[in-house]
Coordinates of C-alpha atoms in Angstrom, one line a residue:
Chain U
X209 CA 147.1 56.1 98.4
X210 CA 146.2 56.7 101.9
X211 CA 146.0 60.5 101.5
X212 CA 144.1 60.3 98.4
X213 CA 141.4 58.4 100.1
X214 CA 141.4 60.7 102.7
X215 CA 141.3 63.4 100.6
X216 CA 138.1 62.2 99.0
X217 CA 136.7 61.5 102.4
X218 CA 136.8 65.1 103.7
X219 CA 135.7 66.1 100.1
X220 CA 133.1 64.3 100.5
X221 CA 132.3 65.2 104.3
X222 CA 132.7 69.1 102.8
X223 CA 129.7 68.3 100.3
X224 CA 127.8 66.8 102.9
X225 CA 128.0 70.1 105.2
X226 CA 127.6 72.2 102.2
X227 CA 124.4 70.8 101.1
X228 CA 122.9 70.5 104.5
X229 CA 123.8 74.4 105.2
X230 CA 122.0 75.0 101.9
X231 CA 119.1 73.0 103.0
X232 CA 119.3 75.0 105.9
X233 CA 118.6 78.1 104.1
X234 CA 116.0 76.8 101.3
X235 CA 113.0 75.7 104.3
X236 CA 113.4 79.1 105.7
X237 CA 110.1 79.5 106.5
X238 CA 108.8 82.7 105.1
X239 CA 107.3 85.7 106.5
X240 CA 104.7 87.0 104.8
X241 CA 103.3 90.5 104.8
X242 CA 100.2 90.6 103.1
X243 CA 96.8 90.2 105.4
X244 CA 93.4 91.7 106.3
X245 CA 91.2 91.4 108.6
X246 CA 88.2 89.4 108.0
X247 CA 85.2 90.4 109.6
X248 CA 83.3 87.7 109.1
X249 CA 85.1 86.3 111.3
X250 CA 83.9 86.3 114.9
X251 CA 87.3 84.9 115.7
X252 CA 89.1 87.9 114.0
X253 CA 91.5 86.0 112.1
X254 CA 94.4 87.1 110.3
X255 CA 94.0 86.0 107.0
X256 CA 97.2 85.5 105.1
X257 CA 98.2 85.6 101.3
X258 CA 100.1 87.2 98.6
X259 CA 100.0 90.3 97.4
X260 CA 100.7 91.1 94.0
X261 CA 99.6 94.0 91.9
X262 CA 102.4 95.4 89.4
X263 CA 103.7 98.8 90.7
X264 CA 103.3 101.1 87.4
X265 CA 104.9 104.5 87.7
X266 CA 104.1 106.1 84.4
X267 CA 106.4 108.7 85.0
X268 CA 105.8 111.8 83.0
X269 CA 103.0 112.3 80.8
X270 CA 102.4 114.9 78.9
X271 CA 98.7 116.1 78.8
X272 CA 97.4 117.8 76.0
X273 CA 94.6 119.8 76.3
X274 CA 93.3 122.2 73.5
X275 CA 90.2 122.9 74.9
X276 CA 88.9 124.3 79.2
X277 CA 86.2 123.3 80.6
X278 CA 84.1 124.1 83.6
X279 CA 83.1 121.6 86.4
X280 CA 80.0 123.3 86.9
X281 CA 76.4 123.2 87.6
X282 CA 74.5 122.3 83.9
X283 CA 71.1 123.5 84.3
X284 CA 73.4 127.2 85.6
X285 CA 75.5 127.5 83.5
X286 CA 75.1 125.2 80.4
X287 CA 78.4 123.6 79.9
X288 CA 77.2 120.8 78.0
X289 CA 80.6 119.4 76.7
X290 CA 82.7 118.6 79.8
X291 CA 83.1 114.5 78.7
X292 CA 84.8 116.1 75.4
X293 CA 87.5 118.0 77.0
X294 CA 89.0 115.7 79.0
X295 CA 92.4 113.9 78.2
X296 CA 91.9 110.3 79.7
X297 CA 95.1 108.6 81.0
X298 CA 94.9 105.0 81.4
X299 CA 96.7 102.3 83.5
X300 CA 96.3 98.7 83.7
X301 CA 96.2 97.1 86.9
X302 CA 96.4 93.4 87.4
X303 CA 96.7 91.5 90.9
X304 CA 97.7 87.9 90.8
X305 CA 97.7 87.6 94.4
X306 CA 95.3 86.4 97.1
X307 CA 94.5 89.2 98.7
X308 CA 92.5 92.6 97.7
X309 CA 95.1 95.6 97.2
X310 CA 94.5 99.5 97.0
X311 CA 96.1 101.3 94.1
X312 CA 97.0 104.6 95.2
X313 CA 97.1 107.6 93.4
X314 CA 99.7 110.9 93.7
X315 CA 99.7 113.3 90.4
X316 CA 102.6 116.1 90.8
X317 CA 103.7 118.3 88.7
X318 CA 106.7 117.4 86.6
X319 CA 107.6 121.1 85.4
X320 CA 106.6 124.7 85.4
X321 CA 102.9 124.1 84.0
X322 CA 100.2 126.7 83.2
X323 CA 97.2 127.1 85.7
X324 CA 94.1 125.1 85.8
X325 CA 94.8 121.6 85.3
X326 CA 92.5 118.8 87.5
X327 CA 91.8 115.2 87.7
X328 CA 89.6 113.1 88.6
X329 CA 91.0 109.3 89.5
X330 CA 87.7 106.2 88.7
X331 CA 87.6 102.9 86.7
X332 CA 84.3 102.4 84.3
X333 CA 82.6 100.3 86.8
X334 CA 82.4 103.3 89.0
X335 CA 78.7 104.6 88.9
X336 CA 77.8 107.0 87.2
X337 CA 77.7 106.7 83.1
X338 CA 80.1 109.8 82.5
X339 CA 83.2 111.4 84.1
X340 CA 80.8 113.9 85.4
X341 CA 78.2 111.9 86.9
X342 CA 81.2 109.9 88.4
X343 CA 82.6 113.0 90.0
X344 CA 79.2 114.0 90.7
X345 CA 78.3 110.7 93.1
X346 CA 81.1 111.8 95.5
X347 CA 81.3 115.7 95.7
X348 CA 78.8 118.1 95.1
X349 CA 79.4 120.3 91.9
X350 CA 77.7 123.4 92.8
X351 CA 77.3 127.1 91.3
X352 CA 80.6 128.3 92.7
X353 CA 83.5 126.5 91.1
X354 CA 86.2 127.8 93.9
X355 CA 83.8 125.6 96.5
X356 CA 83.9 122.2 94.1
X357 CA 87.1 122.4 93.2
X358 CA 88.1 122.5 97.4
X359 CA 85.7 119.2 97.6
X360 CA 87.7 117.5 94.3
X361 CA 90.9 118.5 96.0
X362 CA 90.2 117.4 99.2
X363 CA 87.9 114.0 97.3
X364 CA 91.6 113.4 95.7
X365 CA 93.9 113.7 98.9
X366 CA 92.1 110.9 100.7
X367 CA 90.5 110.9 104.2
X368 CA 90.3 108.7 107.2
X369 CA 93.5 107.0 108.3
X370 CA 95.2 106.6 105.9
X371 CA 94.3 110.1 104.5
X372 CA 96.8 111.9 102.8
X373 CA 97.9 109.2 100.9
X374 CA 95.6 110.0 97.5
X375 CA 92.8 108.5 96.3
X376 CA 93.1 104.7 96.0
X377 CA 90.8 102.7 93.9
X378 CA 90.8 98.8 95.3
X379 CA 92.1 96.1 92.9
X380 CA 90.4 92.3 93.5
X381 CA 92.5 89.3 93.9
X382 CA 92.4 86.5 91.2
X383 CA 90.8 89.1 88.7
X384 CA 91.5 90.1 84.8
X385 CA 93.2 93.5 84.5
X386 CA 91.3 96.5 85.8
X387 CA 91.7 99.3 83.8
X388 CA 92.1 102.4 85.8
X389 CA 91.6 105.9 84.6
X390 CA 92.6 109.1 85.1
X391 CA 90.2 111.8 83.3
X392 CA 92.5 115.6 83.3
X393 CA 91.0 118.4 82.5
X394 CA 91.9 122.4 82.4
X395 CA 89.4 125.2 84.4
X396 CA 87.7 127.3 81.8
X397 CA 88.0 130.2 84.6
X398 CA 91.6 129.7 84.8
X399 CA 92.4 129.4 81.0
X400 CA 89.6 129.6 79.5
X401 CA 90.6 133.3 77.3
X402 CA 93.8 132.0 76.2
X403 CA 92.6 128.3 75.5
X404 CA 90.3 127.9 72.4
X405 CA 89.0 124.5 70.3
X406 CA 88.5 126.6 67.1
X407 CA 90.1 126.4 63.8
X408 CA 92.2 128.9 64.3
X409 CA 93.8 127.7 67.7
X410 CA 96.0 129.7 68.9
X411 CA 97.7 128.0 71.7
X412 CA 97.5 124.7 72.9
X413 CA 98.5 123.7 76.2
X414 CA 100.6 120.8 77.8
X415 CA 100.8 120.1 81.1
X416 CA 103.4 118.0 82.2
X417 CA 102.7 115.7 85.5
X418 CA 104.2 112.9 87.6
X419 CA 101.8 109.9 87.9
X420 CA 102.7 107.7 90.3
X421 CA 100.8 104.6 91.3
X422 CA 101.3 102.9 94.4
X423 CA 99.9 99.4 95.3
X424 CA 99.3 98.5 99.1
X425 CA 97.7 96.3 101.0
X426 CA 93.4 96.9 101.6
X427 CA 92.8 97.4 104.9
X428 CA 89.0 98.6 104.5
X429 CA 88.3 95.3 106.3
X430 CA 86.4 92.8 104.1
X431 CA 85.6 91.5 100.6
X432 CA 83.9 88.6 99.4
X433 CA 85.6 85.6 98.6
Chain G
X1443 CA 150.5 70.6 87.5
X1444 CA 148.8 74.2 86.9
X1445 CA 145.1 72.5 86.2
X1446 CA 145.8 70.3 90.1
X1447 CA 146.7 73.7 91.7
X1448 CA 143.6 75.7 90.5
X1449 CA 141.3 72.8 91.5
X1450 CA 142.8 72.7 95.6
X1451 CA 142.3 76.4 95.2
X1452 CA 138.8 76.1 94.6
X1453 CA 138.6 73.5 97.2
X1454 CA 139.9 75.4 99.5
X1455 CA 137.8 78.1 99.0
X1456 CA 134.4 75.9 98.7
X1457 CA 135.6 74.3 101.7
X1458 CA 136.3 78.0 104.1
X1459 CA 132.7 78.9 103.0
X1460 CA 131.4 75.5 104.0
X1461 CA 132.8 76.0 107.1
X1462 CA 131.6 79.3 107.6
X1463 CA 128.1 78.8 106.5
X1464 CA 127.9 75.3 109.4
X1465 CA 129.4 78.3 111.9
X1466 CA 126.7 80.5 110.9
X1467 CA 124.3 78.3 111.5
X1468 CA 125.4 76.7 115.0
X1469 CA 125.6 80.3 115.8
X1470 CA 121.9 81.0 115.3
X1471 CA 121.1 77.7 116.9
X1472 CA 123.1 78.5 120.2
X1473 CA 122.0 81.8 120.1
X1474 CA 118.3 80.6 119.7
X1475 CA 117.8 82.5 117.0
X1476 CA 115.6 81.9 114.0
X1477 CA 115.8 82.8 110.8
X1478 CA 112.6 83.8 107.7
X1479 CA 112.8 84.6 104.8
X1480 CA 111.4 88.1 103.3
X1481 CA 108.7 87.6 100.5
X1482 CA 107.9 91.3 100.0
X1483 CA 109.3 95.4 100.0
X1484 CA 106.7 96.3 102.9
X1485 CA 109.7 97.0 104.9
X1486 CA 111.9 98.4 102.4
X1487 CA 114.5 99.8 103.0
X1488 CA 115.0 98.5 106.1
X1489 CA 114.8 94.8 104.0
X1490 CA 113.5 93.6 101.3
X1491 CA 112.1 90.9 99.3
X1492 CA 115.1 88.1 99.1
X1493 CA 116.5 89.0 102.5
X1494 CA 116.5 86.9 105.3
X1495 CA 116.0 88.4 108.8
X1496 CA 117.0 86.7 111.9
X1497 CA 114.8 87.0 114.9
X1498 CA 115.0 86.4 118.9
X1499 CA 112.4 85.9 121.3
X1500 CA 111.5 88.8 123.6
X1501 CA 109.2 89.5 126.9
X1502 CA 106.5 91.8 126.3
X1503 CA 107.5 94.0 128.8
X1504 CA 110.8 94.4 126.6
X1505 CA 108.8 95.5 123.6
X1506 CA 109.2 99.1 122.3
X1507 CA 107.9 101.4 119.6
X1508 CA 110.2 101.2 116.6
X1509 CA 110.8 97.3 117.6
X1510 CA 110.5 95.1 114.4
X1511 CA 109.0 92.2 115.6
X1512 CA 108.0 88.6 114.2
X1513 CA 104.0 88.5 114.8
X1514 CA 102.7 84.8 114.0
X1515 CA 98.6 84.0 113.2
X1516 CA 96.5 82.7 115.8
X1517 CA 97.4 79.1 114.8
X1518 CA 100.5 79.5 114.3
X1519 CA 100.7 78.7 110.0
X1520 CA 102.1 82.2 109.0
X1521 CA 104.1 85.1 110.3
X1522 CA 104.9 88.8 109.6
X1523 CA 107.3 90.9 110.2
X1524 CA 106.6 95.0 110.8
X1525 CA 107.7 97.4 112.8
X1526 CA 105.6 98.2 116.1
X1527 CA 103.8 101.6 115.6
X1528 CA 102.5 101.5 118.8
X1529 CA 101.9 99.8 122.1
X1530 CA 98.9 99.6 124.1
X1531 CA 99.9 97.9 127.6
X1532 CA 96.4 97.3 129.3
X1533 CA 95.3 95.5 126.6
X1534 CA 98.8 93.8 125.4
X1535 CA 98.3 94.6 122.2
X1536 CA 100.7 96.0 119.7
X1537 CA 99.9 97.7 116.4
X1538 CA 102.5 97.2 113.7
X1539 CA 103.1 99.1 110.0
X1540 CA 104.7 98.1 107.3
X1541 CA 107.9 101.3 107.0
X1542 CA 106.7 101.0 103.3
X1543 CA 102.8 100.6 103.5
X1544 CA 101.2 103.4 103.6
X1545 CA 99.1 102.7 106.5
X1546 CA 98.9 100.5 109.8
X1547 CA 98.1 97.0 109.5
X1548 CA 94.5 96.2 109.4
X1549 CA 94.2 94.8 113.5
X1550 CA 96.5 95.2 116.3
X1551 CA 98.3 92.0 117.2
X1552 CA 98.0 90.0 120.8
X1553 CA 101.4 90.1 122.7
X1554 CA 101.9 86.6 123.0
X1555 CA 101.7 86.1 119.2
X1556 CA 104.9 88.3 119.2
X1557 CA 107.7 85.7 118.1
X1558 CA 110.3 87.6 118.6
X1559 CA 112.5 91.3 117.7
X1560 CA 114.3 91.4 114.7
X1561 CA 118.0 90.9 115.7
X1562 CA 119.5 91.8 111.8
X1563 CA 118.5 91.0 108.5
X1564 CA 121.1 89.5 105.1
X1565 CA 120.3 90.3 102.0
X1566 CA 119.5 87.8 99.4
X1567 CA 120.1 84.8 101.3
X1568 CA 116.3 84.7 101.0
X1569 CA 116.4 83.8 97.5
X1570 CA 118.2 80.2 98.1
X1571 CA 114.6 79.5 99.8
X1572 CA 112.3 81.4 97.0
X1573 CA 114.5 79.4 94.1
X1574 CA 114.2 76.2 96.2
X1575 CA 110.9 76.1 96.9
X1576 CA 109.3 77.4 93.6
X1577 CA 107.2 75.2 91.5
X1578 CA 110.2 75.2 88.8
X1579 CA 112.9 74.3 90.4
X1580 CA 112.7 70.5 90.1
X1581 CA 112.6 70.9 86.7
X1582 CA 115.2 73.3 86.4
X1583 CA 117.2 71.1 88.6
X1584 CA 116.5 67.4 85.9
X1585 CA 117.6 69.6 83.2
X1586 CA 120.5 70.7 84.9
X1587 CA 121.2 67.2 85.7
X1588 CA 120.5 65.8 82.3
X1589 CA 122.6 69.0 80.7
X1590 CA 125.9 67.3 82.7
X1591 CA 125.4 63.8 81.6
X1592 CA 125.0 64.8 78.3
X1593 CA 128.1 66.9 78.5
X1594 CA 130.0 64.1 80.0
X1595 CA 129.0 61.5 77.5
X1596 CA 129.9 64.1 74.5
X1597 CA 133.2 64.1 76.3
X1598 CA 133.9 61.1 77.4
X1599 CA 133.1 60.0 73.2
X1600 CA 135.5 62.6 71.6
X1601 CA 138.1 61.7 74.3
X1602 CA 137.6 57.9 73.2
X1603 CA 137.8 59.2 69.4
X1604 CA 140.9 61.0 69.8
X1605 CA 142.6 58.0 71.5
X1606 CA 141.5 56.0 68.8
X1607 CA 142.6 58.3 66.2
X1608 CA 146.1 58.2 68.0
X1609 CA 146.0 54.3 67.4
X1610 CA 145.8 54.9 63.7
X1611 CA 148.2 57.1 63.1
X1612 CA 150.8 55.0 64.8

């Protein structure tokens, strides 16, 4: 009798010390890893939250393209039907957290493609009411297409501090989806012969790519709450 | 006689990892050492989101590029936890990155809101805390509770139905 009550005693004394460790564990207080700096703040404050934006890798997509196109000065050289060649890939972007968060873009290639292939990374609140006049706001499309296809390039790289990392488009907190685009192309000077949008088409190229979208946090310093 | 020796088995066993979880923690509390729990991959892989790392204070002349250190807000409410990309002394300030953020943190962090180095991180123990203190766990918890007194009364009936079939057929 007496060891069966002292069984139950340290059974219970065992539960005791097991829920306590538990609780132990459960307030953990966390650390977060999310903040910006807001500089409306005199006081430079850390402001905290939660980041949250859905990490998409699309993995490969195939890009079919049966017409080139040239990036190209208009009024030189007349190509009047850019908006139609373009294969439009797009990714939906939702951040339920607190804070602002940049969506990075990297496009590699995911096997041995044909020449020529471009892109251009925006969202349709970008200004600028086509892909072109998009493009158009941030490099300058000039005669030679060697020289704006060095500024697209470099445009799609990234600059500043964090330059190398892509192009990142920035994703508001507490928002509906953002629907992020990525407008591909082929260079009429690179394919252009071999490439035709005619009845009798010929060949009809695919380029395979690697799209990968990263999320991180914005550190461009401010938005409005 | 088989059913008793399974359950002091498992008593046993609850009871060695009770034991070790208490020495755990009066470890980290003679050690001074406090423990937070991960809520993102922004230092994957070093940790990740779930894992709990365990952190000691420091001097600031101790601190060193590479450190991962516990940074709290000016008041205090919330911490971080990066790894120091670099140190500026004069100014005793210390600029921390995320190993998987792309870039530095937005501002460089005062020295004395340094909480301490990152002594070594567990995995998962950090989701005790997340499941604990998410909005559904209460109710998961009531319906657990009300799943085993269900259970038990559904026993505790067919066990008094089978007795009193036994009556019968006697």
């Amino acid at each position: 009798m007496l060891r069966k009550k002292t069984k139950k005693a340290f059974m219970a004394v065992v539960s005791v010390i097991f829920a306590l460790s538990i609780g132990y564990f459960a307030v953990l207080p966390p650390t977060s890893a999310w903040f910006y700096q807001d500089l409306y703040d005199e006081d430079r404050q850390f402001i905290f939250g939660t980041l949250s934006l859905d990490q998409v890798y699309l993995g490969t997509a195939d890009i079919d393209l049966p017409a080139a196109t040239k990036l190209e000065n208009e009024a030189v050289f007349g190509e009047t039907r850019f908006e139609e060649a373009l294969h439009i890939v797009e990714v939906d972007a939702t951040n339920d957290g607190t804070l602002p968060a940049r969506v990075y873009l990297k496009v590699t290639a995911a096997a041995e493609n044909p020449a020529g292939l471009h892109y251009y990374f925006y969202f349709d609140d970008d200004d600028g009411a086509t892909v072109k006049e998009k493009i158009a706001n941030h490099i300058a499309i000039t005669d030679n297409a060697a020289d704006t296809y060095t500024a697209l390039d470099a445009y799609n790289i990234g600059s500043g501090y964090a330059g190398g990392q892509g192009r990142y488009i920035v994703v508001p907190p507490n928002t509906a989806t953002k629907i992020l685009k990525i407008a591909f192309w082929a260079d009429y000077n690179v394919v252009g012969s071999n490439l035709e949008n005619t009845v009798n088409v010929t060949d009809h190229y695919t380029y395979n790519v690697n799209i990968e979208l990263h999320a991180g946090q914005n550190s461009d310093g401010w938005f409005t709450r | 006689m088989k059913k008793h020796r399974i359950l002091s088995t498992l008593f046993i066993c609850f009871s060695l990892i009770t034991f070790f979880l208490a020495g755990f923690i009066g470890f980290l509390a003679l050690t001074h050492t406090k423990g937070y729990s991960v809520q993102s991959n922004s230092m994957a892989p070093e940790f990740g989101a779930g894992s709990v790392v365990f952190v000691r204070s420091v001097q600031a002349e101790d601190l060193r590029e590479g450190n991962i250190v516990t940074v709290q807000s000016t008041n205090g409410s919330m911490v971080f936890t990066h790894r120091i990309a670099r140190i500026d002394r004069e100014k005793s300030l210390v600029y921390t990155k995320g190993d998987n953020n792309p870039s530095e943190d937005p501002m460089p962090a005062d020295m004395s809101l340094v909480v301490g180095r990152v002594w070594f991180s567990l995995p998962l123990l950090g989701t005790v805390s997340a499941v604990m203190q998410s909005r559904m766990f209460p109710v998961t918890l009531a319906l657990i509770a009300m799943m085993l007194v269900a259970t038990r009364f559904i026993l505790t009936m067919v066990k008094k139905h089978r007795k009193g079939g036994g009556k019968d057929a006697a």
